[in-house]
Amino acid sequence: MAGASGSHTIGAGLTVGLREAFAVADPVLWDLENPAQYTLRSRLTFEEREADVGEVRFGIRSMRVDPDEGFYLNDRPLK
């Protein structure tokens, strides 16, 4: 599960709080050989009219650095 929250100004003196959450079932992990990406599309409506649309591309992966063993991408060592 991933998500975001925060306050956003939507007009002169108007601020709204937003919380977004989404899940990706069985994600394909991004790596150097297969840079799998997903597109998140969001749509803001106000009084049943579309007020804003956004799109962001992202990859799902894990990264860590072990001081003795080095860098790991998706739990695999990478030089």
The first five atom37 places (N, CA, C, CB, O) and aatype in JSON, in Angstrom:
{
  "aatype": [12, 0, 7, 0, 15, 7, 15, 8, 16, 9, 7, 0, 7, 10, 16, 19, 7, 10, 1, 6, 0, 13, 0, 19, 0, 3, 14, 19, 10, 17, 3, 10, 6, 2, 14, 0, 5, 18, 16, 10, 1, 15, 1, 10, 16, 13, 6, 6, 1, 6, 0, 3, 19, 7, 6, 19, 1, 13, 7, 9, 1, 15, 12, 1, 19, 3, 14, 3, 6, 7, 13, 18, 10, 2, 3, 1, 14, 10, 11],
  "atom_mask": [
    [1, 1, 1, 1, 1],
    [1, 1, 1, 1, 1],
    [1, 1, 1, 0, 1],
    [1, 1, 1, 1, 1],
    [1, 1, 1, 1, 1],
    [1, 1, 1, 0, 1],
    [1, 1, 1, 1, 1],
    [1, 1, 1, 1, 1],
    [1, 1, 1, 1, 1],
    [1, 1, 1, 1, 1],
    [1, 1, 1, 0, 1],
    [1, 1, 1, 1, 1],
    [1, 1, 1, 0, 1],
    [1, 1, 1, 1, 1],
    [1, 1, 1, 1, 1],
    [1, 1, 1, 1, 1],
    [1, 1, 1, 0, 1],
    [1, 1, 1, 1, 1],
    [1, 1, 1, 1, 1],
    [1, 1, 1, 1, 1],
    [1, 1, 1, 1, 1],
    [1, 1, 1, 1, 1],
    [1, 1, 1, 1, 1],
    [1, 1, 1, 1, 1],
    [1, 1, 1, 1, 1],
    [1, 1, 1, 1, 1],
    [1, 1, 1, 1, 1],
    [1, 1, 1, 1, 1],
    [1, 1, 1, 1, 1],
    [1, 1, 1, 1, 1],
    [1, 1, 1, 1, 1],
    [1, 1, 1, 1, 1],
    [1, 1, 1, 1, 1],
    [1, 1, 1, 1, 1],
    [1, 1, 1, 1, 1],
    [1, 1, 1, 1, 1],
    [1, 1, 1, 1, 1],
    [1, 1, 1, 1, 1],
    [1, 1, 1, 1, 1],
    [1, 1, 1, 1, 1],
    [1, 1, 1, 1, 1],
    [1, 1, 1, 1, 1],
    [1, 1, 1, 1, 1],
    [1, 1, 1, 1, 1],
    [1, 1, 1, 1, 1],
    [1, 1, 1, 1, 1],
    [1, 1, 1, 1, 1],
    [1, 1, 1, 1, 1],
    [1, 1, 1, 1, 1],
    [1, 1, 1, 1, 1],
    [1, 1, 1, 1, 1],
    [1, 1, 1, 1, 1],
    [1, 1, 1, 1, 1],
    [1, 1, 1, 0, 1],
    [1, 1, 1, 1, 1],
    [1, 1, 1, 1, 1],
    [1, 1, 1, 1, 1],
    [1, 1, 1, 1, 1],
    [1, 1, 1, 0, 1],
    [1, 1, 1, 1, 1],
    [1, 1, 1, 1, 1],
    [1, 1, 1, 1, 1],
    [1, 1, 1, 1, 1],
    [1, 1, 1, 1, 1],
    [1, 1, 1, 1, 1],
    [1, 1, 1, 1, 1],
    [1, 1, 1, 1, 1],
    [1, 1, 1, 1, 1],
    [1, 1, 1, 1, 1],
    [1, 1, 1, 0, 1],
    [1, 1, 1, 1, 1],
    [1, 1, 1, 1, 1],
    [1, 1, 1, 1, 1],
    [1, 1, 1, 1, 1],
    [1, 1, 1, 1, 1],
    [1, 1, 1, 1, 1],
    [1, 1, 1, 1, 1],
    [1, 1, 1, 1, 1],
    [1, 1, 1, 1, 1]
  ],
  "atom_positions": [
    [[0.85, -1.17, 0.0], [0.0, 0.0, 0.0], [0.9, 1.23, 0.0], [-0.97, 0.0, 1.22], [1.87, 1.29, 0.75]],
    [[0.58, 2.17, -0.81], [1.33, 3.42, -0.87], [0.33, 4.56, -0.81], [2.2, 3.52, -2.17], [-0.86, 4.35, -1.03]],
    [[0.81, 5.74, -0.5], [-0.12, 6.86, -0.44], [0.59, 8.16, -0.17], [0.0, 0.0, 0.0], [1.82, 8.21, -0.04]],
    [[-0.2, 9.21, -0.09], [0.31, 10.55, 0.17], [-0.79, 11.36, 0.83], [0.8, 11.23, -1.12], [-1.97, 11.05, 0.67]],
    [[-0.41, 12.38, 1.56], [-1.4, 13.28, 2.12], [-0.78, 14.66, 2.23], [-1.9, 12.79, 3.51], [0.44, 14.81, 2.18]],
    [[-1.62, 15.66, 2.37], [-1.13, 17.01, 2.5], [-2.22, 18.01, 2.23], [0.0, 0.0, 0.0], [-3.35, 17.65, 1.91]],
    [[-1.87, 19.28, 2.35], [-2.79, 20.37, 2.06], [-2.44, 20.96, 0.71], [-2.75, 21.47, 3.17], [-1.26, 21.05, 0.35]],
    [[-3.44, 21.34, -0.04], [-3.23, 21.91, -1.37], [-4.1, 23.14, -1.52], [-3.55, 20.87, -2.48], [-5.29, 23.13, -1.21]],
    [[-3.49, 24.22, -2.02], [-4.24, 25.43, -2.32], [-4.89, 25.26, -3.68], [-3.32, 26.7, -2.29], [-4.22, 24.94, -4.66]],
    [[-6.2, 25.47, -3.73], [-6.93, 25.24, -4.98], [-7.52, 26.52, -5.56], [-8.03, 24.24, -4.76], [-8.18, 26.47, -6.6]],
    [[-7.31, 27.63, -4.92], [-7.82, 28.89, -5.45], [-7.52, 29.99, -4.44], [0.0, 0.0, 0.0], [-6.85, 29.76, -3.43]],
    [[-8.02, 31.17, -4.71], [-7.76, 32.32, -3.85], [-8.33, 32.05, -2.45], [-8.38, 33.61, -4.45], [-9.54, 32.1, -2.24]],
    [[-7.43, 31.76, -1.52], [-7.85, 31.55, -0.14], [-8.5, 30.21, 0.14], [0.0, 0.0, 0.0], [-9.0, 30.0, 1.24]],
    [[-8.52, 29.31, -0.82], [-9.15, 28.0, -0.62], [-8.08, 26.93, -0.49], [-10.11, 27.68, -1.79], [-7.23, 26.77, -1.37]],
    [[-8.12, 26.2, 0.6], [-7.19, 25.1, 0.83], [-7.98, 23.87, 1.22], [-6.15, 25.46, 1.93], [-8.94, 23.96, 1.99]],
    [[-7.59, 22.73, 0.69], [-8.28, 21.48, 1.03], [-7.24, 20.46, 1.43], [-9.13, 20.97, -0.16], [-6.11, 20.47, 0.93]],
    [[-7.63, 19.57, 2.34], [-6.76, 18.48, 2.73], [-7.08, 17.26, 1.9], [0.0, 0.0, 0.0], [-8.25, 16.93, 1.69]],
    [[-6.06, 16.59, 1.43], [-6.25, 15.41, 0.59], [-5.5, 14.23, 1.17], [-5.78, 15.68, -0.85], [-4.43, 14.37, 1.76]],
    [[-6.09, 13.05, 1.0], [-5.39, 11.82, 1.36], [-5.63, 10.83, 0.23], [-5.87, 11.25, 2.74], [-6.77, 10.58, -0.16]],
    [[-4.56, 10.28, -0.28], [-4.65, 9.33, -1.38], [-4.0, 8.03, -0.95], [-3.97, 9.88, -2.67], [-2.98, 8.03, -0.25]],
    [[-4.58, 6.91, -1.35], [-3.99, 5.61, -1.07], [-4.28, 4.7, -2.26], [-4.55, 5.0, 0.25], [-5.35, 4.78, -2.87]],
    [[-3.33, 3.85, -2.57], [-3.54, 2.9, -3.66], [-2.67, 1.68, -3.41], [-3.21, 3.55, -5.03], [-1.7, 1.73, -2.66]],
    [[-3.03, 0.6, -4.04], [-2.27, -0.65, -3.95], [-2.04, -1.17, -5.35], [-3.01, -1.71, -3.07], [-2.89, -1.0, -6.23]],
    [[-0.9, -1.8, -5.56], [-0.58, -2.43, -6.84], [-0.46, -3.93, -6.55], [0.75, -1.84, -7.48], [0.45, -4.36, -5.85]],
    [[-1.37, -4.7, -7.1], [-1.33, -6.15, -6.89], [-0.21, -6.76, -7.73], [-2.69, -6.8, -7.26], [-0.12, -6.48, -8.92]],
    [[0.62, -7.57, -7.12], [1.72, -8.25, -7.81], [2.55, -7.31, -8.68], [1.17, -9.38, -8.67], [2.63, -7.51, -9.89]],
    [[3.17, -6.28, -8.09], [3.91, -5.32, -8.91], [5.15, -5.95, -9.55], [4.32, -4.13, -8.06], [5.79, -6.83, -8.98]],
    [[5.46, -5.48, -10.74], [6.71, -5.82, -11.41], [7.73, -4.79, -10.91], [6.58, -5.81, -13.0], [7.53, -3.59, -11.07]],
    [[8.81, -5.27, -10.31], [9.79, -4.36, -9.74], [10.66, -3.73, -10.81], [10.66, -5.08, -8.73], [11.05, -4.38, -11.79]],
    [[10.97, -2.45, -10.62], [11.86, -1.73, -11.52], [13.28, -2.2, -11.25], [11.73, -0.17, -11.31], [13.7, -2.28, -10.09]],
    [[14.03, -2.52, -12.3], [15.47, -2.77, -12.18], [16.15, -2.36, -13.47], [15.76, -4.26, -11.85], [15.5, -1.91, -14.41]],
    [[17.47, -2.51, -13.51], [18.23, -2.03, -14.67], [17.9, -2.79, -15.95], [19.71, -2.14, -14.39], [17.87, -2.2, -17.03]],
    [[17.64, -4.08, -15.84], [17.32, -4.88, -17.03], [15.85, -4.71, -17.46], [17.61, -6.37, -16.76], [15.53, -4.86, -18.64]],
    [[14.99, -4.4, -16.53], [13.56, -4.25, -16.82], [13.03, -3.03, -16.06], [12.77, -5.54, -16.42], [12.49, -3.16, -14.96]],
    [[13.18, -1.84, -16.65], [12.75, -0.62, -15.95], [11.23, -0.44, -15.99], [13.43, 0.61, -16.58], [10.71, 0.51, -16.57]],
    [[10.52, -1.39, -15.34], [9.05, -1.36, -15.32], [8.55, -0.09, -14.64], [8.49, -2.61, -14.6], [9.03, 0.29, -13.57]],
    [[7.6, 0.56, -15.27], [7.01, 1.77, -14.71], [5.5, 1.67, -14.75], [7.49, 3.02, -15.47], [4.92, 0.97, -15.58]],
    [[4.9, 2.39, -13.84], [3.44, 2.5, -13.75], [3.08, 3.96, -13.92], [2.91, 1.94, -12.39], [3.91, 4.85, -13.71]],
    [[1.84, 4.22, -14.29], [1.34, 5.58, -14.4], [0.18, 5.75, -13.44], [0.91, 5.91, -15.86], [-0.8, 5.01, -13.5]],
    [[0.3, 6.74, -12.56], [-0.77, 7.08, -11.64], [-1.49, 8.3, -12.21], [-0.23, 7.36, -10.19], [-0.89, 9.35, -12.42]],
    [[-2.77, 8.15, -12.44], [-3.58, 9.26, -12.93], [-4.52, 9.69, -11.81], [-4.37, 8.87, -14.22], [-5.2, 8.87, -11.2]],
    [[-4.56, 10.98, -11.55], [-5.48, 11.49, -10.53], [-6.37, 12.55, -11.15], [-4.7, 12.07, -9.3], [-5.98, 13.28, -12.06]],
    [[-7.58, 12.6, -10.63], [-8.56, 13.54, -11.15], [-9.27, 14.19, -9.98], [-9.58, 12.84, -12.11], [-9.8, 13.49, -9.11]],
    [[-9.28, 15.51, -9.94], [-9.96, 16.26, -8.9], [-11.26, 16.81, -9.48], [-9.06, 17.41, -8.36], [-11.26, 17.49, -10.5]],
    [[-12.36, 16.5, -8.81], [-13.65, 17.02, -9.26], [-14.24, 17.92, -8.19], [-14.64, 15.87, -9.6], [-14.01, 17.71, -7.0]],
    [[-14.97, 18.9, -8.61], [-15.65, 19.83, -7.72], [-17.03, 20.07, -8.28], [-14.86, 21.18, -7.56], [-17.19, 20.5, -9.42]],
    [[-18.04, 19.79, -7.47], [-19.43, 19.91, -7.89], [-19.68, 19.2, -9.21], [-19.82, 21.39, -8.02], [-20.31, 19.72, -10.13]],
    [[-19.15, 17.96, -9.28], [-19.31, 17.06, -10.42], [-18.64, 17.54, -11.71], [-20.77, 16.86, -10.67], [-18.93, 17.03, -12.79]],
    [[-17.75, 18.53, -11.59], [-16.98, 18.98, -12.76], [-15.51, 18.7, -12.52], [-17.22, 20.48, -13.04], [-15.03, 18.81, -11.39]],
    [[-14.81, 18.34, -13.57], [-13.38, 18.08, -13.48], [-12.64, 19.4, -13.28], [-12.87, 17.35, -14.74], [-12.72, 20.3, -14.12]],
    [[-11.91, 19.5, -12.16], [-11.18, 20.73, -11.85], [-9.7, 20.62, -12.19], [-11.35, 21.07, -10.39], [-9.07, 21.61, -12.54]],
    [[-9.13, 19.4, -12.1], [-7.71, 19.23, -12.38], [-7.43, 17.76, -12.66], [-6.83, 19.74, -11.2], [-8.12, 16.87, -12.15]],
    [[-6.43, 17.52, -13.48], [-6.0, 16.16, -13.82], [-4.48, 16.13, -13.72], [-6.5, 15.72, -15.26], [-3.81, 17.08, -14.13]],
    [[-3.95, 15.04, -13.17], [-2.5, 14.91, -13.07], [-2.06, 13.5, -13.39], [0.0, 0.0, 0.0], [-2.83, 12.55, -13.26]],
    [[-0.83, 13.37, -13.81], [-0.24, 12.08, -14.14], [1.19, 12.06, -13.65], [-0.31, 11.79, -15.67], [1.92, 13.03, -13.81]],
    [[1.59, 10.94, -13.05], [2.98, 10.79, -12.63], [3.4, 9.34, -12.91], [3.17, 11.16, -11.12], [2.64, 8.41, -12.64]],
    [[4.62, 9.17, -13.45], [5.15, 7.84, -13.72], [6.08, 7.48, -12.59], [5.89, 7.77, -15.11], [6.82, 8.33, -12.08]],
    [[6.06, 6.21, -12.19], [6.9, 5.78, -11.09], [7.26, 4.31, -11.25], [6.21, 6.02, -9.74], [6.57, 3.55, -11.94]],
    [[8.33, 3.92, -10.6], [8.75, 2.53, -10.55], [8.74, 2.06, -9.1], [0.0, 0.0, 0.0], [8.93, 2.86, -8.19]],
    [[8.53, 0.78, -8.9], [8.51, 0.21, -7.55], [9.78, -0.61, -7.38], [7.22, -0.68, -7.32], [10.06, -1.52, -8.17]],
    [[10.56, -0.29, -6.35], [11.8, -1.0, -6.1], [12.23, -0.76, -4.65], [12.92, -0.56, -7.09], [11.7, 0.13, -3.98]],
    [[13.18, -1.55, -4.19], [13.76, -1.31, -2.88], [15.27, -1.12, -3.07], [13.45, -2.49, -1.89], [15.88, -1.73, -3.95]],
    [[15.84, -0.29, -2.22], [17.28, -0.04, -2.27], [17.8, 0.0, -0.85], [17.61, 1.3, -3.01], [17.12, 0.48, 0.05]],
    [[19.01, -0.52, -0.65], [19.66, -0.42, 0.65], [21.17, -0.5, 0.45], [19.16, -1.54, 1.62], [21.65, -1.03, -0.56]],
    [[21.89, 0.03, 1.41], [23.34, -0.02, 1.39], [23.8, -0.68, 2.68], [23.97, 1.41, 1.24], [23.45, -0.24, 3.77]],
    [[24.57, -1.74, 2.54], [25.17, -2.43, 3.67], [26.64, -2.01, 3.73], [25.02, -4.0, 3.54], [27.33, -2.1, 2.72]],
    [[27.12, -1.54, 4.88], [28.5, -1.06, 4.93], [29.54, -2.12, 4.59], [28.78, -0.51, 6.3], [30.64, -1.79, 4.15]],
    [[29.2, -3.39, 4.8], [30.17, -4.46, 4.51], [29.95, -5.09, 3.14], [30.08, -5.54, 5.57], [30.91, -5.53, 2.5]],
    [[28.7, -5.14, 2.68], [28.39, -5.87, 1.45], [28.04, -4.97, 0.27], [27.26, -6.8, 1.7], [27.95, -5.47, -0.86]],
    [[27.83, -3.67, 0.49], [27.57, -2.75, -0.62], [26.1, -2.49, -0.89], [0.0, 0.0, 0.0], [25.25, -2.62, -0.01]],
    [[25.83, -2.11, -2.14], [24.51, -1.66, -2.58], [23.64, -2.84, -3.01], [24.64, -0.67, -3.74], [24.11, -3.77, -3.66]],
    [[22.37, -2.79, -2.63], [21.39, -3.81, -3.01], [20.21, -3.12, -3.68], [20.93, -4.64, -1.78], [19.69, -2.12, -3.19]],
    [[19.8, -3.68, -4.8], [18.59, -3.23, -5.5], [17.63, -4.43, -5.52], [18.91, -2.69, -6.99], [17.98, -5.5, -6.03]],
    [[16.44, -4.24, -4.96], [15.46, -5.32, -4.86], [16.06, -6.57, -4.2], [14.91, -5.68, -6.26], [15.83, -7.69, -4.64]],
    [[16.83, -6.35, -3.15], [17.48, -7.4, -2.36], [18.52, -8.2, -3.13], [16.44, -8.33, -1.82], [18.88, -9.3, -2.71]],
    [[19.01, -7.67, -4.25], [20.1, -8.3, -5.01], [21.31, -7.38, -4.97], [19.68, -8.6, -6.48], [21.17, -6.18, -5.17]],
    [[22.52, -7.92, -4.73], [23.71, -7.07, -4.73], [23.95, -6.5, -6.13], [24.94, -7.86, -4.25], [23.76, -7.18, -7.13]],
    [[24.37, -5.25, -6.18], [24.61, -4.58, -7.47], [25.9, -3.79, -7.35], [23.42, -3.65, -7.86], [26.09, -3.02, -6.41]],
    [[26.78, -3.99, -8.31], [28.05, -3.26, -8.33], [27.93, -2.04, -9.2], [29.19, -4.16, -8.83], [28.9, -1.29, -9.35]]
  ]
}
